[in-house]
Tab-separated table of N, CA and C in Angstrom:
chain	number	residue	atom	x	y	z
X	25	MET	N	30.644	-17.131	1.511
X	25	MET	CA	29.502	-15.571	0.962
X	25	MET	C	28.326	-16.096	0.499
X	26	ARG	N	28.116	-17.812	0.227
X	26	ARG	CA	26.783	-18.047	-0.173
X	26	ARG	C	26.245	-18.681	1.148
X	27	ARG	N	26.923	-19.209	1.985
X	27	ARG	CA	26.508	-19.121	3.197
X	27	ARG	C	25.678	-18.115	3.927
X	28	ASP	N	26.513	-16.778	3.798
X	28	ASP	CA	25.653	-15.803	4.491
X	28	ASP	C	24.719	-15.171	3.927
X	29	ILE	N	24.794	-15.416	2.631
X	29	ILE	CA	23.496	-14.655	2.143
X	29	ILE	C	22.165	-15.618	2.020
X	30	HIS	N	22.716	-16.706	2.399
X	30	HIS	CA	21.377	-18.040	2.667
X	30	HIS	C	21.186	-17.835	4.049
X	31	SER	N	21.940	-17.162	5.068
X	31	SER	CA	22.002	-16.959	6.724
X	31	SER	C	21.082	-15.571	6.453
X	32	ALA	N	21.287	-14.849	5.910
X	32	ALA	CA	20.901	-13.300	5.466
X	32	ALA	C	18.968	-13.454	5.341
X	33	LEU	N	19.242	-14.203	4.424
X	33	LEU	CA	17.530	-13.826	3.454
X	33	LEU	C	16.762	-15.166	4.507
X	34	ASP	N	17.214	-15.849	5.407
X	34	ASP	CA	16.322	-16.608	6.479
X	34	ASP	C	16.550	-16.278	7.839
X	35	GLY	N	16.767	-15.182	8.059
X	35	GLY	CA	16.830	-14.369	9.078
X	35	GLY	C	17.717	-14.403	9.951
X	36	PRO	N	18.827	-15.768	10.032
X	36	PRO	CA	19.271	-16.116	11.519
X	36	PRO	C	20.503	-15.298	11.419
X	37	HIS	N	20.954	-14.851	10.148
X	37	HIS	CA	22.406	-13.896	10.116
X	37	HIS	C	22.392	-12.818	11.774
X	38	PRO	N	23.741	-12.548	12.240
X	38	PRO	CA	23.409	-11.536	13.103
X	38	PRO	C	23.543	-10.387	12.661
X	39	ARG	N	24.085	-10.027	11.832
X	39	ARG	CA	23.877	-8.363	11.164
X	39	ARG	C	23.004	-8.284	10.129
X	40	TYR	N	22.734	-9.222	9.127
X	40	TYR	CA	21.642	-8.833	8.061
X	40	TYR	C	20.528	-9.376	8.092
X	41	GLY	N	20.594	-10.112	9.270
X	41	GLY	CA	18.799	-11.198	9.113
X	41	GLY	C	17.813	-9.988	9.127
X	42	GLN	N	18.056	-9.371	10.426
X	42	GLN	CA	17.073	-8.268	10.438
X	42	GLN	C	16.525	-7.413	9.223
X	43	PRO	N	17.405	-6.880	8.864
X	43	PRO	CA	17.283	-5.707	7.721
X	43	PRO	C	17.003	-6.603	6.365
X	44	VAL	N	17.189	-7.375	6.775
X	44	VAL	CA	16.908	-7.998	4.900
X	44	VAL	C	15.004	-8.919	5.433
X	45	GLU	N	14.992	-8.741	6.591
X	45	GLU	CA	13.460	-9.403	6.870
X	45	GLU	C	12.750	-8.272	6.807
X	46	ALA	N	13.277	-7.070	7.184
X	46	ALA	CA	12.161	-5.808	7.068
X	46	ALA	C	11.855	-5.553	5.694
X	47	VAL	N	13.140	-5.615	4.475
X	47	VAL	CA	12.908	-5.692	3.624
X	47	VAL	C	12.200	-6.404	2.437
X	48	LEU	N	12.113	-7.181	3.030
X	48	LEU	CA	11.103	-8.403	2.237
X	48	LEU	C	9.560	-8.225	3.056
X	49	ALA	N	9.289	-7.896	4.121
X	49	ALA	CA	8.097	-7.849	4.736
X	49	ALA	C	7.369	-6.358	3.935
X	50	VAL	N	8.352	-5.680	3.561
X	50	VAL	CA	7.598	-3.997	3.353
X	50	VAL	C	7.464	-4.212	1.881
X	51	VAL	N	7.967	-5.305	1.177
X	51	VAL	CA	7.773	-5.428	-0.310
X	51	VAL	C	6.876	-6.082	-0.564
X	52	ILE	N	6.447	-7.313	0.326
X	52	ILE	CA	5.430	-8.086	0.334
X	52	ILE	C	4.047	-7.267	0.960
X	53	LEU	N	3.966	-6.653	1.684
X	53	LEU	CA	3.210	-5.374	2.158
X	53	LEU	C	2.661	-4.209	0.852
X	54	LEU	N	3.581	-4.039	0.459
X	54	LEU	CA	3.803	-2.730	-0.790
X	54	LEU	C	3.119	-3.631	-2.070
X	55	SER	N	3.288	-4.833	-2.263
X	55	SER	CA	2.532	-5.674	-3.317
X	55	SER	C	1.517	-6.376	-2.920
X	56	ALA	N	1.053	-6.254	-1.591
X	56	ALA	CA	-0.762	-6.298	-1.304
X	56	ALA	C	-1.274	-5.571	-1.448
X	57	ILE	N	-0.732	-4.160	-1.557
X	57	ILE	CA	-1.446	-2.748	-1.156
X	57	ILE	C	-1.901	-2.464	-2.615
X	58	VAL	N	-0.608	-2.653	-3.593
X	58	VAL	CA	-0.977	-2.520	-5.202
X	58	VAL	C	-2.229	-3.422	-5.274
X	59	ASN	N	-2.076	-4.712	-5.457
X	59	ASN	CA	-2.649	-5.492	-5.756
X	59	ASN	C	-4.385	-5.082	-5.077
X	60	SER	N	-4.606	-4.770	-4.004
X	60	SER	CA	-5.886	-3.989	-3.704
X	60	SER	C	-6.276	-3.099	-4.292
X	61	LEU	N	-5.128	-1.959	-4.456
X	61	LEU	CA	-5.356	-0.626	-4.979
X	61	LEU	C	-5.752	-1.186	-6.610
X	62	GLU	N	-5.134	-1.761	-7.163
X	62	GLU	CA	-5.129	-1.738	-8.565
X	62	GLU	C	-6.603	-2.979	-9.309
X	63	SER	N	-7.252	-3.234	-8.072
X	63	SER	CA	-8.858	-4.256	-8.369
X	63	SER	C	-9.823	-2.867	-8.555
X	64	MET	N	-9.492	-2.083	-8.080
X	64	MET	CA	-10.504	-0.618	-7.830
X	64	MET	C	-10.387	-0.262	-9.364
X	65	PRO	N	-11.230	-0.186	-10.353
X	65	PRO	CA	-11.507	0.149	-11.892
X	65	PRO	C	-10.953	1.693	-11.574
X	66	SER	N	-11.667	2.461	-10.990
X	66	SER	CA	-11.364	3.883	-11.248
X	66	SER	C	-9.774	4.254	-10.646
X	67	LEU	N	-9.246	3.665	-9.982
X	67	LEU	CA	-7.562	3.823	-9.657
X	67	LEU	C	-6.812	3.447	-10.871
X	68	ARG	N	-7.495	1.999	-10.824
X	68	ARG	CA	-6.443	1.286	-12.484
X	68	ARG	C	-6.701	2.368	-13.631
X	69	ALA	N	-7.580	2.853	-13.996
X	69	ALA	CA	-7.965	4.090	-14.795
X	69	ALA	C	-6.988	5.305	-14.723
X	70	GLN	N	-6.809	5.243	-13.573
X	70	GLN	CA	-6.185	6.729	-12.995
X	70	GLN	C	-4.677	6.519	-13.072
X	71	PHE	N	-4.161	5.354	-12.146
X	71	PHE	CA	-2.929	4.967	-12.011
X	71	PHE	C	-2.168	3.972	-12.702
X	72	GLY	N	-2.805	3.625	-13.409
X	72	GLY	CA	-2.612	2.372	-14.437
X	72	GLY	C	-1.286	2.013	-14.592
X	73	ASP	N	-0.672	2.767	-15.220
X	73	ASP	CA	1.009	3.109	-15.173
X	73	ASP	C	1.553	2.544	-14.387
X	74	THR	N	1.462	3.810	-13.163
X	74	THR	CA	2.305	3.774	-12.117
X	74	THR	C	2.301	2.448	-11.158
X	75	PHE	N	0.942	1.714	-11.474
X	75	PHE	CA	0.539	0.350	-10.712
X	75	PHE	C	2.079	-0.550	-11.505
X	76	LEU	N	1.787	-0.492	-12.916
X	76	LEU	CA	2.644	-1.424	-13.615
X	76	LEU	C	4.201	-1.278	-13.759
X	77	VAL	N	4.656	0.083	-13.194
X	77	VAL	CA	6.048	0.254	-12.507
X	77	VAL	C	6.375	-0.248	-11.431
X	78	ILE	N	5.614	-0.201	-10.322
X	78	ILE	CA	5.544	-0.580	-9.380
X	78	ILE	C	5.435	-2.289	-9.732
X	79	GLU	N	4.871	-2.923	-10.177
X	79	GLU	CA	4.788	-3.970	-10.651
X	79	GLU	C	5.822	-4.673	-11.153
X	80	PHE	N	6.665	-4.115	-11.920
X	80	PHE	CA	7.773	-4.655	-12.539
X	80	PHE	C	8.659	-4.733	-11.554
X	81	VAL	N	8.677	-3.166	-10.617
X	81	VAL	CA	10.487	-3.488	-9.735
X	81	VAL	C	9.918	-4.506	-8.608
X	82	ILE	N	8.916	-4.570	-8.406
X	82	ILE	CA	8.104	-6.056	-7.323
X	82	ILE	C	8.752	-7.033	-7.728
X	83	VAL	N	8.368	-7.274	-8.933
X	83	VAL	CA	9.107	-8.870	-9.543
X	83	VAL	C	10.141	-8.754	-10.006
X	84	PHE	N	10.906	-8.010	-10.231
X	84	PHE	CA	12.605	-7.731	-10.341
X	84	PHE	C	13.150	-8.114	-8.960
X	85	PHE	N	12.447	-7.279	-7.778
X	85	PHE	CA	12.948	-7.655	-6.497
X	85	PHE	C	12.878	-8.896	-6.108
X	86	PHE	N	11.595	-9.744	-6.493
X	86	PHE	CA	11.363	-11.206	-5.883
X	86	PHE	C	11.837	-12.110	-7.140
X	87	LEU	N	12.374	-12.131	-7.980
X	87	LEU	CA	13.228	-12.546	-8.725
X	87	LEU	C	14.291	-12.685	-8.745
X	88	CYS	N	15.071	-11.419	-8.127
X	88	CYS	CA	16.355	-11.637	-7.737
X	88	CYS	C	16.567	-12.106	-6.342
X	89	GLU	N	15.306	-12.326	-5.766
X	89	GLU	CA	15.582	-12.952	-4.145
X	89	GLU	C	15.635	-14.415	-4.383
X	90	TYR	N	14.571	-14.653	-5.577
X	90	TYR	CA	14.441	-16.454	-5.592
X	90	TYR	C	15.918	-16.812	-6.064
X	91	LEU	N	16.147	-15.791	-7.093
X	91	LEU	CA	17.441	-16.567	-7.917
X	91	LEU	C	18.534	-16.523	-6.854
X	92	LEU	N	18.785	-15.798	-5.977
X	92	LEU	CA	19.533	-15.766	-4.986
X	92	LEU	C	19.554	-17.071	-3.846
X	93	ARG	N	18.222	-17.035	-3.450
X	93	ARG	CA	17.840	-18.273	-2.617
X	93	ARG	C	18.409	-19.543	-3.579
X	94	ILE	N	18.285	-19.744	-4.932
X	94	ILE	CA	18.775	-20.824	-5.318
X	94	ILE	C	20.011	-20.988	-5.628
X	95	TRP	N	20.845	-19.965	-5.737
X	95	TRP	CA	22.429	-19.541	-5.980
X	95	TRP	C	23.092	-20.537	-4.738
X	96	CYS	N	22.273	-19.570	-3.739
X	96	CYS	CA	22.878	-20.106	-2.253
X	96	CYS	C	22.474	-21.486	-1.385
X	97	ALA	N	21.346	-21.845	-1.704
X	97	ALA	CA	21.024	-23.234	-0.999
X	97	ALA	C	21.888	-24.428	-1.483
X	98	PRO	N	21.997	-25.235	-0.266
X	98	PRO	CA	22.931	-26.233	-0.168
X	98	PRO	C	22.459	-27.208	-0.974
X	99	ASN	N	21.431	-27.109	-1.465
X	99	ASN	CA	20.862	-28.600	-2.433
X	99	ASN	C	19.537	-27.633	-3.138
X	100	ARG	N	20.490	-27.119	-4.330
X	100	ARG	CA	19.351	-26.232	-5.444
X	100	ARG	C	18.029	-26.705	-5.567
X	101	PHE	N	18.364	-28.384	-6.108
X	101	PHE	CA	17.272	-28.705	-6.567
X	101	PHE	C	16.174	-29.250	-5.710
X	102	LYS	N	16.716	-29.264	-4.429
X	102	LYS	CA	16.018	-29.406	-2.987
X	102	LYS	C	14.889	-28.434	-2.813
X	103	TYR	N	15.823	-27.179	-3.005
X	103	TYR	CA	15.126	-26.005	-2.950
X	103	TYR	C	13.947	-25.584	-3.966
X	104	VAL	N	14.459	-25.828	-4.937
X	104	VAL	CA	13.613	-25.388	-5.768
X	104	VAL	C	12.183	-26.062	-5.832
X	105	PHE	N	11.979	-27.673	-5.404
X	105	PHE	CA	10.688	-28.276	-5.461
X	105	PHE	C	10.620	-28.255	-3.712
X	106	SER	N	11.144	-27.466	-2.648
X	106	SER	CA	10.257	-27.670	-1.479
X	106	SER	C	9.037	-26.748	-1.841
X	107	PHE	N	8.498	-26.568	-0.584
X	107	PHE	CA	7.444	-25.539	-0.420
X	107	PHE	C	7.774	-24.027	-0.420
X	108	TRP	N	8.550	-23.846	-0.207
X	108	TRP	CA	9.054	-22.365	0.301
X	108	TRP	C	9.731	-22.036	-1.377
X	109	GLY	N	10.406	-22.968	-2.277
X	109	GLY	CA	10.807	-23.192	-3.522
X	109	GLY	C	10.005	-22.664	-4.231
X	110	ILE	N	8.789	-23.188	-4.146
X	110	ILE	CA	7.464	-23.522	-4.859
X	110	ILE	C	6.795	-22.046	-4.611
X	111	VAL	N	6.636	-21.756	-3.602
X	111	VAL	CA	5.879	-20.426	-3.292
X	111	VAL	C	6.982	-19.294	-3.799
X	112	ASP	N	8.051	-19.051	-3.723
X	112	ASP	CA	8.703	-18.299	-4.561
X	112	ASP	C	8.737	-17.849	-5.870
X	113	GLY	N	8.911	-19.355	-6.281
X	113	GLY	CA	8.637	-19.280	-8.034
X	113	GLY	C	7.412	-18.783	-8.400
X	114	LEU	N	6.210	-19.384	-7.316
X	114	LEU	CA	4.818	-19.030	-8.098
X	114	LEU	C	4.649	-17.417	-7.673
X	115	SER	N	5.603	-16.841	-6.841
X	115	SER	CA	5.343	-15.009	-6.341
X	115	SER	C	5.871	-14.509	-7.888
X	116	CYS	N	7.292	-15.355	-8.370
X	116	CYS	CA	7.324	-14.422	-9.482
X	116	CYS	C	6.826	-14.968	-11.094
X	117	LEU	N	6.517	-16.173	-11.207
X	117	LEU	CA	6.238	-16.959	-12.576
X	117	LEU	C	5.210	-15.927	-12.900
X	118	PRO	N	3.769	-16.044	-12.228
X	118	PRO	CA	2.670	-15.695	-12.888
X	118	PRO	C	2.886	-14.015	-13.082
X	119	ALA	N	3.558	-13.154	-12.700
X	119	ALA	CA	3.712	-11.931	-12.598
X	119	ALA	C	4.154	-11.788	-13.655
X	120	LEU	N	5.461	-12.281	-13.876
X	120	LEU	CA	6.137	-12.305	-15.592
X	120	LEU	C	4.860	-12.829	-16.260
X	121	LEU	N	4.484	-13.618	-16.525
X	121	LEU	CA	3.544	-14.116	-17.482
X	121	LEU	C	2.408	-12.928	-17.593
X	122	PHE	N	2.240	-12.271	-16.514
X	122	PHE	CA	0.631	-11.518	-16.522
X	122	PHE	C	1.361	-10.084	-17.076
X	123	LEU	N	2.600	-9.864	-16.826
X	123	LEU	CA	3.043	-8.655	-18.199
X	123	LEU	C	3.722	-8.646	-19.270
X	124	ALA	N	3.860	-10.196	-19.450
X	124	ALA	CA	3.926	-10.463	-20.872
X	124	ALA	C	3.098	-10.034	-21.743
X	125	PRO	N	2.690	-10.522	-23.209
X	125	PRO	CA	1.785	-9.849	-24.029
X	125	PRO	C	0.258	-10.215	-23.216
X	126	ASP	N	-0.890	-9.092	-23.711
X	126	ASP	CA	-1.905	-9.423	-22.990
X	126	ASP	C	-2.525	-10.294	-23.713
X	127	SER	N	-3.061	-11.358	-22.570
X	127	SER	CA	-4.048	-12.242	-23.078
X	127	SER	C	-5.056	-12.619	-21.857
X	128	GLN	N	-6.325	-13.094	-21.748
X	128	GLN	CA	-7.301	-13.095	-20.887
X	128	GLN	C	-6.943	-14.225	-20.053
X	129	ALA	N	-6.684	-15.226	-20.905
X	129	ALA	CA	-6.064	-16.281	-19.986
X	129	ALA	C	-4.973	-16.197	-18.798
X	130	LEU	N	-3.919	-15.343	-19.016
X	130	LEU	CA	-3.103	-14.905	-18.376
X	130	LEU	C	-3.857	-14.003	-17.161
X	131	ARG	N	-4.828	-13.171	-17.700
X	131	ARG	CA	-5.441	-12.564	-16.390
X	131	ARG	C	-5.499	-13.474	-15.176
X	132	LEU	N	-5.671	-14.908	-15.379
X	132	LEU	CA	-5.865	-15.388	-14.225
X	132	LEU	C	-5.156	-16.238	-13.586
X	133	LEU	N	-4.004	-15.732	-14.035
X	133	LEU	CA	-2.329	-15.816	-13.142
X	133	LEU	C	-2.301	-14.764	-12.437
X	134	HIS	N	-2.982	-13.857	-12.305
X	134	HIS	CA	-2.682	-12.180	-11.936
X	134	HIS	C	-3.409	-12.839	-10.480
X	135	LEU	N	-4.381	-13.564	-9.962
X	135	LEU	CA	-4.620	-13.966	-9.098
X	135	LEU	C	-3.355	-14.693	-8.061
X	136	LEU	N	-2.663	-15.394	-8.776
X	136	LEU	CA	-1.649	-16.039	-8.132
X	136	LEU	C	-0.823	-15.247	-7.413
X	137	ARG	N	-0.509	-13.653	-7.835
X	137	ARG	CA	0.117	-12.841	-7.345
X	137	ARG	C	0.171	-12.414	-5.547
X	138	LEU	N	-1.224	-12.917	-5.337
X	138	LEU	CA	-1.589	-13.299	-4.119
X	138	LEU	C	-0.733	-14.081	-3.272
X	139	VAL	N	0.175	-15.374	-4.100
X	139	VAL	CA	0.859	-16.384	-3.572
X	139	VAL	C	1.694	-15.390	-2.508
X	140	ARG	N	2.237	-13.975	-2.997
X	140	ARG	CA	3.534	-13.630	-2.448
X	140	ARG	C	3.472	-13.485	-0.966
X	141	GLN	N	2.202	-13.027	-0.488
X	141	GLN	CA	1.911	-12.759	0.633
X	141	GLN	C	2.139	-14.043	1.748
X	142	LEU	N	1.942	-15.219	1.237
X	142	LEU	CA	2.503	-16.334	1.552
X	142	LEU	C	4.024	-16.099	2.346
X	143	LYS	N	4.868	-15.424	1.642
X	143	LYS	CA	6.306	-15.223	1.859
X	143	LYS	C	6.232	-15.012	3.214
X	144	LEU	N	5.031	-13.767	3.593
X	144	LEU	CA	5.225	-13.062	5.282
X	144	LEU	C	5.450	-14.406	6.326
X	145	ILE	N	4.972	-15.443	6.367
X	145	ILE	CA	4.973	-16.627	6.977
X	145	ILE	C	6.398	-17.136	7.336
X	146	ARG	N	7.086	-16.797	6.283
X	146	ARG	CA	8.245	-17.454	6.155
X	146	ARG	C	9.173	-16.526	7.276
X	147	ILE	N	8.357	-14.708	6.821
X	147	ILE	CA	9.288	-14.017	7.722
X	147	ILE	C	9.033	-14.078	8.703
X	148	ALA	N	7.607	-14.329	9.288
X	148	ALA	CA	7.524	-14.558	11.154
X	148	ALA	C	8.240	-15.653	11.199
X	149	GLN	N	8.410	-16.883	10.744
X	149	GLN	CA	9.200	-17.691	11.035
X	149	GLN	C	10.724	-17.365	11.728
X	150	ALA	N	11.273	-16.968	10.748
X	150	ALA	CA	12.545	-15.893	10.956
X	150	ALA	C	12.790	-14.944	12.050
X	151	SER	N	11.702	-14.568	12.324
X	151	SER	CA	11.443	-13.836	13.635
X	151	SER	C	11.559	-14.449	14.534
X	152	GLU	N	10.973	-15.358	14.936
X	152	GLU	CA	10.899	-15.967	15.628
X	152	GLU	C	12.510	-16.887	16.251
X	153	ARG	N	13.182	-17.146	15.158
X	153	ARG	CA	14.738	-17.815	15.514
X	153	ARG	C	15.693	-16.561	15.703
X	154	LEU	N	15.525	-15.258	15.285
X	154	LEU	CA	15.932	-14.388	15.931
X	154	LEU	C	15.716	-14.117	17.025
């Protein structure tokens, strides 16, 4: 089961590789769109609560993906400290910290949410393998 999940998350799984890849791409693009829209003060004032809910859902999704990748990795320690493991961790951590109690210092971490867009590179590589 762990091998199948690992294969599906990295793209080469014959049945689930492409659907998982498509879902990841959509969530990453949704995250980029929400980040862009949220940077506009008028939209943030009008849809701030909606953006917050969407951000919680996206963070939950990426956190589940990250935990699944750790769980199914052949060498968990090696994955966590690999380039993609760090990208995956950074895509969750700043958002979780940003959603914590309001602090000006934590607002700087908001910029690190853009790290999620690096995950598109992984999806493109998985597409090439398929």
